[in-house]
Short mmCIF file of N, CA and C in Angstrom, two decimals:
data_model
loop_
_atom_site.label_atom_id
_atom_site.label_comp_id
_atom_site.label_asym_id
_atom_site.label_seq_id
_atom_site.Cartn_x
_atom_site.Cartn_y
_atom_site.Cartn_z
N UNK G 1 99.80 88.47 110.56
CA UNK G 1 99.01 89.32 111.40
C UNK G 1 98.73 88.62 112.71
N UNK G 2 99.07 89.62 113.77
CA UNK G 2 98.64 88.91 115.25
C UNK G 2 97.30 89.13 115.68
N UNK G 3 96.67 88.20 116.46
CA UNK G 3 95.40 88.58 116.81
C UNK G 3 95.78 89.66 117.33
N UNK G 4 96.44 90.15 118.79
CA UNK G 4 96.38 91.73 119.24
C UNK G 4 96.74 92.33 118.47
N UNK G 5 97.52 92.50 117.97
CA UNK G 5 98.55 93.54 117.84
C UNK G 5 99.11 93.05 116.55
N UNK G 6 98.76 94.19 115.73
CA UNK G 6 98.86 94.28 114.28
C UNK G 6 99.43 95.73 113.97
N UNK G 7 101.18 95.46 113.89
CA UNK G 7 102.13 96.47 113.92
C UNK G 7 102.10 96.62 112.82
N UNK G 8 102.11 96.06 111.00
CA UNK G 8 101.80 97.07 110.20
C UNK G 8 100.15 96.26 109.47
N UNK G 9 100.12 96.85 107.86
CA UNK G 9 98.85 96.21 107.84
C UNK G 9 99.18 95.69 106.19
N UNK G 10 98.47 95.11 105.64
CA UNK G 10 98.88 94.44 103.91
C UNK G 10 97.96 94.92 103.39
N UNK G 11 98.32 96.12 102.84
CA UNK G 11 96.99 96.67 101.78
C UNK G 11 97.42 96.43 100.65
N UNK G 12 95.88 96.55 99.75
CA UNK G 12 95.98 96.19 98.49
C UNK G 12 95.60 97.73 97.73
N UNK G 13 96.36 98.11 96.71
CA UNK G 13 96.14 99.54 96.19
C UNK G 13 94.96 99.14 94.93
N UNK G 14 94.10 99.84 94.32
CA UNK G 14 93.62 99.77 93.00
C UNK G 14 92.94 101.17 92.27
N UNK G 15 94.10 101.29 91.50
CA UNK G 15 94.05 103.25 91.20
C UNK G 15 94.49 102.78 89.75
N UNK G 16 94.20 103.41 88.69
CA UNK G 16 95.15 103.44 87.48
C UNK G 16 95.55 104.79 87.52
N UNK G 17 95.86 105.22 88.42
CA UNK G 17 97.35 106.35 88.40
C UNK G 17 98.00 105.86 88.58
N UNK G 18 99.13 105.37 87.70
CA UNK G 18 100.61 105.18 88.18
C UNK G 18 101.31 105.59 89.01
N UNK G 19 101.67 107.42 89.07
CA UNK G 19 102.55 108.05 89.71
C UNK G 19 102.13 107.58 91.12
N UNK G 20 100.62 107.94 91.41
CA UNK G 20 99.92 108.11 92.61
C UNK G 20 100.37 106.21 93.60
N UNK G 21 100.17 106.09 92.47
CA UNK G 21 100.70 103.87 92.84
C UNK G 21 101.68 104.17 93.74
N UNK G 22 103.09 104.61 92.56
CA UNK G 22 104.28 104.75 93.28
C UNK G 22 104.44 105.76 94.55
N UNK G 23 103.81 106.64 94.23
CA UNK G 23 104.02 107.53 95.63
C UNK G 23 103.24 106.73 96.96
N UNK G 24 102.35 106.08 96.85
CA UNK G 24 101.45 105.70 97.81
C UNK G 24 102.19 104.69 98.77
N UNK G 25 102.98 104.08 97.38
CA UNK G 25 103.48 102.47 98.03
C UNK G 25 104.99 102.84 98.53
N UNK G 26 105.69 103.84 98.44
CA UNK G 26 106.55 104.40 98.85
C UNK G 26 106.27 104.88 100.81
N UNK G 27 105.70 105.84 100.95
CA UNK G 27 105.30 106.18 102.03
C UNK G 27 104.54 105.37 102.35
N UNK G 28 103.69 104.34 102.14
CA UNK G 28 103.14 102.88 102.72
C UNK G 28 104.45 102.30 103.52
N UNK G 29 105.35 102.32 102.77
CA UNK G 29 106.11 100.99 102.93
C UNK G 29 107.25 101.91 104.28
N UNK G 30 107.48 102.89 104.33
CA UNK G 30 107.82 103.52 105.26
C UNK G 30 107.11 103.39 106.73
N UNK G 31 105.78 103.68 106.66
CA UNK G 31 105.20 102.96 107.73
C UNK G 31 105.48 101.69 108.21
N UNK G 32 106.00 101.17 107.17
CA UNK G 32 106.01 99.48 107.71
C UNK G 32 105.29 98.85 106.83
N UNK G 33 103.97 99.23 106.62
CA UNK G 33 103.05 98.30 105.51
C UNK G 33 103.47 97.86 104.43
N UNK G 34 103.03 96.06 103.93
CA UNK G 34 103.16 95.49 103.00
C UNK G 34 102.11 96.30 101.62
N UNK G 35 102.84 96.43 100.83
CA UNK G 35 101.39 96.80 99.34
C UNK G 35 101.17 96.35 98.40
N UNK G 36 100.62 95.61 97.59
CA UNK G 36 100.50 95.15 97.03
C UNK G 36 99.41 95.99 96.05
N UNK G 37 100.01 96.51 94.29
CA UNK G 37 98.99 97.58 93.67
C UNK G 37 98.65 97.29 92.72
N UNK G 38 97.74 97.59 92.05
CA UNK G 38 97.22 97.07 90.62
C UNK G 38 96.50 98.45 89.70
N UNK G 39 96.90 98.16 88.28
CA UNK G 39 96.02 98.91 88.10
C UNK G 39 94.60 98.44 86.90
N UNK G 40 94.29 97.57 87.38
CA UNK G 40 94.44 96.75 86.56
C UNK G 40 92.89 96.04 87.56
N UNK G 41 91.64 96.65 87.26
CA UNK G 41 90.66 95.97 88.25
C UNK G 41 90.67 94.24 88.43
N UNK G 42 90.21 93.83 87.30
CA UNK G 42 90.08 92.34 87.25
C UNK G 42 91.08 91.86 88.17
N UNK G 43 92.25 91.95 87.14
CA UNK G 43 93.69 91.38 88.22
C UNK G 43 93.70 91.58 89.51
N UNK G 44 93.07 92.91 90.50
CA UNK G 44 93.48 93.06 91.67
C UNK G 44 92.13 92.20 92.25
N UNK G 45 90.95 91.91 91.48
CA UNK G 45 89.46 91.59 92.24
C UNK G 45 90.18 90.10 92.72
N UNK G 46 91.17 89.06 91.32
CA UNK G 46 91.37 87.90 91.25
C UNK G 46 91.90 87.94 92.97
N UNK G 47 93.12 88.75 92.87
CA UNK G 47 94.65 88.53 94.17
C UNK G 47 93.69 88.86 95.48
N UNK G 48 92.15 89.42 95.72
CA UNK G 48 91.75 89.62 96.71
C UNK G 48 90.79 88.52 97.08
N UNK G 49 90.86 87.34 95.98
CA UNK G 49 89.89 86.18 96.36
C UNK G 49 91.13 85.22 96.45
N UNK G 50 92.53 85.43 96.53
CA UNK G 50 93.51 84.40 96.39
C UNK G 50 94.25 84.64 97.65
N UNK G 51 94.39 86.45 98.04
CA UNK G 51 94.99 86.38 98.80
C UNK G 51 94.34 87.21 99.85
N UNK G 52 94.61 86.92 101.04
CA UNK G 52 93.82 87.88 102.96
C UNK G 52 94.83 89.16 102.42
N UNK G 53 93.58 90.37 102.49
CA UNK G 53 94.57 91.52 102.94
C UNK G 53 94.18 92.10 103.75
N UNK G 54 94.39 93.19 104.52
CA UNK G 54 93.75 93.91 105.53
C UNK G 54 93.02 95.44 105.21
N UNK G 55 93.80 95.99 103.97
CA UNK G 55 92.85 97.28 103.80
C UNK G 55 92.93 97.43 102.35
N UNK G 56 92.28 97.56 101.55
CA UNK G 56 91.86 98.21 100.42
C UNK G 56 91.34 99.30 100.11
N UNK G 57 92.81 100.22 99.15
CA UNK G 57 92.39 101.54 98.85
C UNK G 57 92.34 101.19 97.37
N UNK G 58 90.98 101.79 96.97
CA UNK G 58 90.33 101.71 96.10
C UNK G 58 89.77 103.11 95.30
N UNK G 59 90.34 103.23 94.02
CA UNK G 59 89.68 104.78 93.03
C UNK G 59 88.43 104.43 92.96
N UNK G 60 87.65 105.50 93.54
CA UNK G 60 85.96 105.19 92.81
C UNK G 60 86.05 105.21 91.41
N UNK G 61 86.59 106.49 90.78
CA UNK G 61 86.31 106.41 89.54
C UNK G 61 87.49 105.95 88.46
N UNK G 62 87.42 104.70 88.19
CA UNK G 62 88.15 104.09 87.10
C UNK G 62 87.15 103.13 85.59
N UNK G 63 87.59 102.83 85.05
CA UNK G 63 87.30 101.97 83.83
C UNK G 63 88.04 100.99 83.65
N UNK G 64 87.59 99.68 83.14
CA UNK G 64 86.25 99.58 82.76
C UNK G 64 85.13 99.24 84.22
N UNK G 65 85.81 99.09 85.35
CA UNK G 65 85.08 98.36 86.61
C UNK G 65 85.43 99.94 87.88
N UNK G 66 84.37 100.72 87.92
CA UNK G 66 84.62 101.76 89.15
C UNK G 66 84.59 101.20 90.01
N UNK G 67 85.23 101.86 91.15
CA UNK G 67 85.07 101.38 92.96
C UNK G 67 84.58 101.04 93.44
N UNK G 68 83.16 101.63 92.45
CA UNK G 68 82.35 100.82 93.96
C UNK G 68 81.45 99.37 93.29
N UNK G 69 81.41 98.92 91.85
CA UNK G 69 81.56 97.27 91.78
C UNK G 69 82.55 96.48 92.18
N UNK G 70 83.77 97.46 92.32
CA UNK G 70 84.73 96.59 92.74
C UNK G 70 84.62 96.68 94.29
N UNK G 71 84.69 96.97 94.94
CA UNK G 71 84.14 96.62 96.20
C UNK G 71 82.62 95.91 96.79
N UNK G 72 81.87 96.32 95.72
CA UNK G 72 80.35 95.56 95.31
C UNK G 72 81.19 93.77 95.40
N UNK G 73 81.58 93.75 94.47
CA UNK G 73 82.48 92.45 94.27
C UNK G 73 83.12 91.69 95.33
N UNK G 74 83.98 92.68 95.79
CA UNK G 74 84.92 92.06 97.19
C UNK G 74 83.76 91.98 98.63
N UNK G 75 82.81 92.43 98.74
CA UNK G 75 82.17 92.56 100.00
C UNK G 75 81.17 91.19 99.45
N UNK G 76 81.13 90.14 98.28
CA UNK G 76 80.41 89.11 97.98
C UNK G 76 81.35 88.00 98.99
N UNK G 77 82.69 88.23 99.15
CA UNK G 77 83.55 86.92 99.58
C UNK G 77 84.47 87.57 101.09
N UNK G 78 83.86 88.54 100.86
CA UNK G 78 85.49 89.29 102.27
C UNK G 78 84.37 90.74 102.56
N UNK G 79 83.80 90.10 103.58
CA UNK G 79 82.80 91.42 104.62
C UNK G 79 83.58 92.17 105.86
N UNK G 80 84.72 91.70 106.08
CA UNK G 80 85.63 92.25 107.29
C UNK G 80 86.93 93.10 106.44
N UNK G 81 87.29 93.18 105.41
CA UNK G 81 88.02 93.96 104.64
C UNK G 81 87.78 95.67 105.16
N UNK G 82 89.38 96.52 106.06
CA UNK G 82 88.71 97.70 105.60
C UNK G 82 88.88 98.36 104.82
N UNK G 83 88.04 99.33 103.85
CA UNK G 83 87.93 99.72 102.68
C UNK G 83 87.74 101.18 102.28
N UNK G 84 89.03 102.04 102.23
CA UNK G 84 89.16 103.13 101.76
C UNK G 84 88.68 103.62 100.11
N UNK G 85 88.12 104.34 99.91
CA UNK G 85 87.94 104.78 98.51
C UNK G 85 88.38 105.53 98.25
N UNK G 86 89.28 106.49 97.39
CA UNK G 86 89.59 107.68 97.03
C UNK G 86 89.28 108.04 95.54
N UNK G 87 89.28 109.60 95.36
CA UNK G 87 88.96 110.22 94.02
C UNK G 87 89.70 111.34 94.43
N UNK G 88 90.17 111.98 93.29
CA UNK G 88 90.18 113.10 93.10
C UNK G 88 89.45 114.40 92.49
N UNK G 89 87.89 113.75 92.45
CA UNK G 89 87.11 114.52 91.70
C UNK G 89 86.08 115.07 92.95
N UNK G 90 85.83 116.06 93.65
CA UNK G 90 85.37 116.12 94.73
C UNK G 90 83.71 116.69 94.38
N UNK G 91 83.22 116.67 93.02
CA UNK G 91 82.09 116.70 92.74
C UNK G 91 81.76 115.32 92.40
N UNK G 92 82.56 114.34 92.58
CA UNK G 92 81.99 113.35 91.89
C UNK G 92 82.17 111.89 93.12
N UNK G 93 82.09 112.56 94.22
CA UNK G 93 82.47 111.62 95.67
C UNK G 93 81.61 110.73 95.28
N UNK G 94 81.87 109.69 96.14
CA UNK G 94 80.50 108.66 96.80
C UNK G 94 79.56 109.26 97.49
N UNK G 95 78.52 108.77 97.43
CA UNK G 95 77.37 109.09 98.37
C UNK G 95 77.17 108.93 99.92
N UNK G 96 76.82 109.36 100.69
CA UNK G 96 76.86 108.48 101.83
C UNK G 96 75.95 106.98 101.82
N UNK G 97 75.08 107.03 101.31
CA UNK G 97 74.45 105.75 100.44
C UNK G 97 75.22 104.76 100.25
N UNK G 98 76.04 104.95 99.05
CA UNK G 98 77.14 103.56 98.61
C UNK G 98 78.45 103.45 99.71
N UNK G 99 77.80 104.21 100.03
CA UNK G 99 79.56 103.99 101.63
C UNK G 99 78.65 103.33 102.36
N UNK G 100 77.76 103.78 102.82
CA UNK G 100 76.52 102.38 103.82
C UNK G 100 76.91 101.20 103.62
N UNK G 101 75.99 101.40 101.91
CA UNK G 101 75.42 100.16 101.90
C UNK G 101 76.54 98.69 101.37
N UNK G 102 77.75 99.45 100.81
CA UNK G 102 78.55 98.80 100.56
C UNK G 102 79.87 98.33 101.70
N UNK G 103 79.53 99.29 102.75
CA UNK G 103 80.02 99.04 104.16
C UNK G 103 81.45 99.25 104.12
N UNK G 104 81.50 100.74 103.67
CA UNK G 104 82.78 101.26 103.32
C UNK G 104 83.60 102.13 104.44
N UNK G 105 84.42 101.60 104.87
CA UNK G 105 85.10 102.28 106.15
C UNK G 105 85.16 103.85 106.04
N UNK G 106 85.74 104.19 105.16
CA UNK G 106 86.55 105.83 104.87
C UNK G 106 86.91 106.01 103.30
N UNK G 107 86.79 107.72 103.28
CA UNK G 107 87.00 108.36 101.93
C UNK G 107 87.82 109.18 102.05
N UNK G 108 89.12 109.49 100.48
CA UNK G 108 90.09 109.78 101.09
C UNK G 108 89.55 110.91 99.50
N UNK G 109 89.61 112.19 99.66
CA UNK G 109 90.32 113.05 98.87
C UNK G 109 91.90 112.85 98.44
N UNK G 110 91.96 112.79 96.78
CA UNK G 110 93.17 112.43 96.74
C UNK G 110 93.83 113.80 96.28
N UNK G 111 94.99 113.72 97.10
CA UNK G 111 95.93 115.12 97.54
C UNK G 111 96.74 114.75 97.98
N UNK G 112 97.95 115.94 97.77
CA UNK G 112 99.59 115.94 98.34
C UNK G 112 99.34 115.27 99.81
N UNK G 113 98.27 115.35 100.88
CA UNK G 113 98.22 115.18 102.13
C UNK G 113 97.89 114.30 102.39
N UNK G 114 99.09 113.23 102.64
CA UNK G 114 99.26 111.54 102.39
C UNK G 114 98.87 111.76 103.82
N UNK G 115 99.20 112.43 105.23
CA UNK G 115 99.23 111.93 106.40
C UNK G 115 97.29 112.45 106.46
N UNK G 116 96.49 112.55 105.68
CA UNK G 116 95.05 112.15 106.15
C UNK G 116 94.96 110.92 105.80
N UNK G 117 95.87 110.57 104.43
CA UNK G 117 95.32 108.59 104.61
C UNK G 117 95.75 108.25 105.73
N UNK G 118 97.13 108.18 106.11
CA UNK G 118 97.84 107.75 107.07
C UNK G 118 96.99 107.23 108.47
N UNK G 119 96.26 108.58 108.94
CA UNK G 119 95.39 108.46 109.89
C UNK G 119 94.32 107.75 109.43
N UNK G 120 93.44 107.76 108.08
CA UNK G 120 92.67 106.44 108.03
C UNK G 120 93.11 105.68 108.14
N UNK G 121 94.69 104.77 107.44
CA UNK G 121 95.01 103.65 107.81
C UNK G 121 95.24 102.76 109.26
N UNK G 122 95.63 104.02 110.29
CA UNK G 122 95.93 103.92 111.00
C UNK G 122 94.45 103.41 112.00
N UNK G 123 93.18 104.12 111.65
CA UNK G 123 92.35 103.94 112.09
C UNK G 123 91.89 102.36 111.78
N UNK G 124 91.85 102.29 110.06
CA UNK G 124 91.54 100.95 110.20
C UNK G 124 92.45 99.99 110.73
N UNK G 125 93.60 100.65 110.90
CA UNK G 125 94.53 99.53 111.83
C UNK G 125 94.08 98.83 113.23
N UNK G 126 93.41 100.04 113.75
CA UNK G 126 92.50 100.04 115.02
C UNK G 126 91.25 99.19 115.41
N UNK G 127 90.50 99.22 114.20
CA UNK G 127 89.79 98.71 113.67
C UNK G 127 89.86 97.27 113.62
N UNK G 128 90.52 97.00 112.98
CA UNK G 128 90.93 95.11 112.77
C UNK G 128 91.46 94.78 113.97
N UNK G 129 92.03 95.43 114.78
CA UNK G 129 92.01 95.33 116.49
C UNK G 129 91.25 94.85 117.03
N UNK G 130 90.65 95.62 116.74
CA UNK G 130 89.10 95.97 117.66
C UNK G 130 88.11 94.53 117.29
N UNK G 131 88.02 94.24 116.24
CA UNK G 131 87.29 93.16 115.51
C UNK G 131 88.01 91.54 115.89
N UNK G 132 89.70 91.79 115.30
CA UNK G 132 90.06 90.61 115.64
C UNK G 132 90.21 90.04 117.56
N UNK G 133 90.14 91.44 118.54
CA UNK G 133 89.72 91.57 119.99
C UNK G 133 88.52 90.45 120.23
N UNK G 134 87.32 91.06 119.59
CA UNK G 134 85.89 90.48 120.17
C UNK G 134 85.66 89.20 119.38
N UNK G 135 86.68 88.80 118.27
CA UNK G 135 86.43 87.42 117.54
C UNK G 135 86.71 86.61 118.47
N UNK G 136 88.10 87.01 119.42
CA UNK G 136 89.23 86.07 120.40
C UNK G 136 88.01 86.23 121.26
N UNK G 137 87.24 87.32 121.96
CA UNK G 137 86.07 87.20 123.62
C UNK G 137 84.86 86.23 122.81
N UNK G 138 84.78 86.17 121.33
CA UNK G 138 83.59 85.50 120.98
C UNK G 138 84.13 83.79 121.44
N UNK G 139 85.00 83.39 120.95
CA UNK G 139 85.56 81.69 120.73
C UNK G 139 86.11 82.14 122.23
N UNK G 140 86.36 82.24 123.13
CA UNK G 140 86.69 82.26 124.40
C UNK G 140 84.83 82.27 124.81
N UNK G 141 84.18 82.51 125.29
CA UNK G 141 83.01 82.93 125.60
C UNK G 141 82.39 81.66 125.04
N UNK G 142 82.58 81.49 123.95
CA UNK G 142 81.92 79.73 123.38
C UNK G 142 83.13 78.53 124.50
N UNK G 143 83.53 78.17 123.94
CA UNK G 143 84.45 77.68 124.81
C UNK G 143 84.29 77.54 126.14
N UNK G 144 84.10 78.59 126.71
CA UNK G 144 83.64 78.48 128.48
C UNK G 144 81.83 78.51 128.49
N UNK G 145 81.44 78.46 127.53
CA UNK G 145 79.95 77.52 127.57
C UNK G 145 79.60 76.95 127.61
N UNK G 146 80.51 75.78 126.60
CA UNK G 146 80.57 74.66 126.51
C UNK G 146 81.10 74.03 127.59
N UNK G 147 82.10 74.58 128.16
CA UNK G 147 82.38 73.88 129.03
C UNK G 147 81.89 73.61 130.32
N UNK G 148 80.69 74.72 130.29
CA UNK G 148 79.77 74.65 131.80
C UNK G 148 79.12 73.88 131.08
N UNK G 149 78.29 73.44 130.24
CA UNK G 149 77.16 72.80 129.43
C UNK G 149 78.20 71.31 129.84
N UNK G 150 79.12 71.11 129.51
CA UNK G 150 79.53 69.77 129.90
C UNK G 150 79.37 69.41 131.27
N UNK G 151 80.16 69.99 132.35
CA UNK G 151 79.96 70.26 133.62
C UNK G 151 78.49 69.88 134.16
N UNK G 152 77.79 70.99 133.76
CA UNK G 152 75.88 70.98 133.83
C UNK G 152 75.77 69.23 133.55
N UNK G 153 76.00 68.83 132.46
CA UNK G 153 75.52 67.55 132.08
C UNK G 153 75.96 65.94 133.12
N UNK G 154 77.50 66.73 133.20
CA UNK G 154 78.26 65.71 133.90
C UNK G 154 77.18 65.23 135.48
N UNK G 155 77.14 66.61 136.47
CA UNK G 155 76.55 66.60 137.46
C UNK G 155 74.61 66.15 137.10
N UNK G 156 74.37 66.36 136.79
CA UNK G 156 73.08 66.24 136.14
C UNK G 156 73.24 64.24 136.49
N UNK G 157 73.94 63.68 135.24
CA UNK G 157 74.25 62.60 134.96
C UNK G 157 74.22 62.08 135.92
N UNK G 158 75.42 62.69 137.33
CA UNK G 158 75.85 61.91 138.55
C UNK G 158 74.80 61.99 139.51
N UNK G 159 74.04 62.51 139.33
CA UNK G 159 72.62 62.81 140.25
C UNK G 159 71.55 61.27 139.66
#
């Protein structure tokens, strides 16, 4: 991943639908994006403390660990992760509550209409832009502080 410019993105899938796995990571990988899927909570919580990914789409409702401990979980070690949830149960969404407070990017109704993830992904693509942008003006901005603070000191000194 480049600081600017982040042409595709490495998501991590965690659904125990199979089919939905394969279809996802199919048209993922057409975009360009790396995927990496599980269905399998534990196993995918381990590969997200082992390995950097950039977006996690995540089933709210699975067993034995739903979406949103498992993201409860991942937001303990990785707070810049962005983090899609999907269901297919549309009485049984997230709240706007646990999307707050768990600092959940986007919710995806799961349906034939892959190009609304698409555009979330795409958004959080934007997103990690946007973030990894003001990390580079933050350490640039330190950097030229320090370096007047040296300056400041130097002249100071020579006085």
């Amino acid at each position: 991943m480049e600081d600017n410019k982040l042409k595709n993105a490495k998501i991590l899938i965690i659904d125990d639908d199979v089919n939905l796995i394969d279809m996802l990571t199919i048209i993922l990988n057409k975009y360009g994006h790396t995927v990496v899927a599980f269905t399998e909570p534990v196993s995918a919580i381990e590969e997200l403390k082992n390995e950097k990914y950039d977006i996690l789409l995540v089933n709210y409702l699975m067993t034995p660990v739903n979406g949103e401990k498992i993201v409860e979980l991942v937001r303990q070690y990785d707070k810049e992760m962005y983090i899609i949830l999907m269901s297919i149960h549309r009485d049984l969404s997230p709240s706007i509550e646990i999307m707050q407070n768990l600092d959940i990017q986007a919710y995806f109704e799961k349906s034939s209409h892959f190009e609304q993830l698409i555009i979330l992904i795409q958004s959080g693509i934007k997103y990690i832009e946007k973030v990894n942008t003001a990390k580079n003006m933050k350490t640039k901005l330190e950097e030229y502080l320090l370096d007047f603070a040296k300056i400041l000191l130097g002249t100071i000194g020579a006085k």
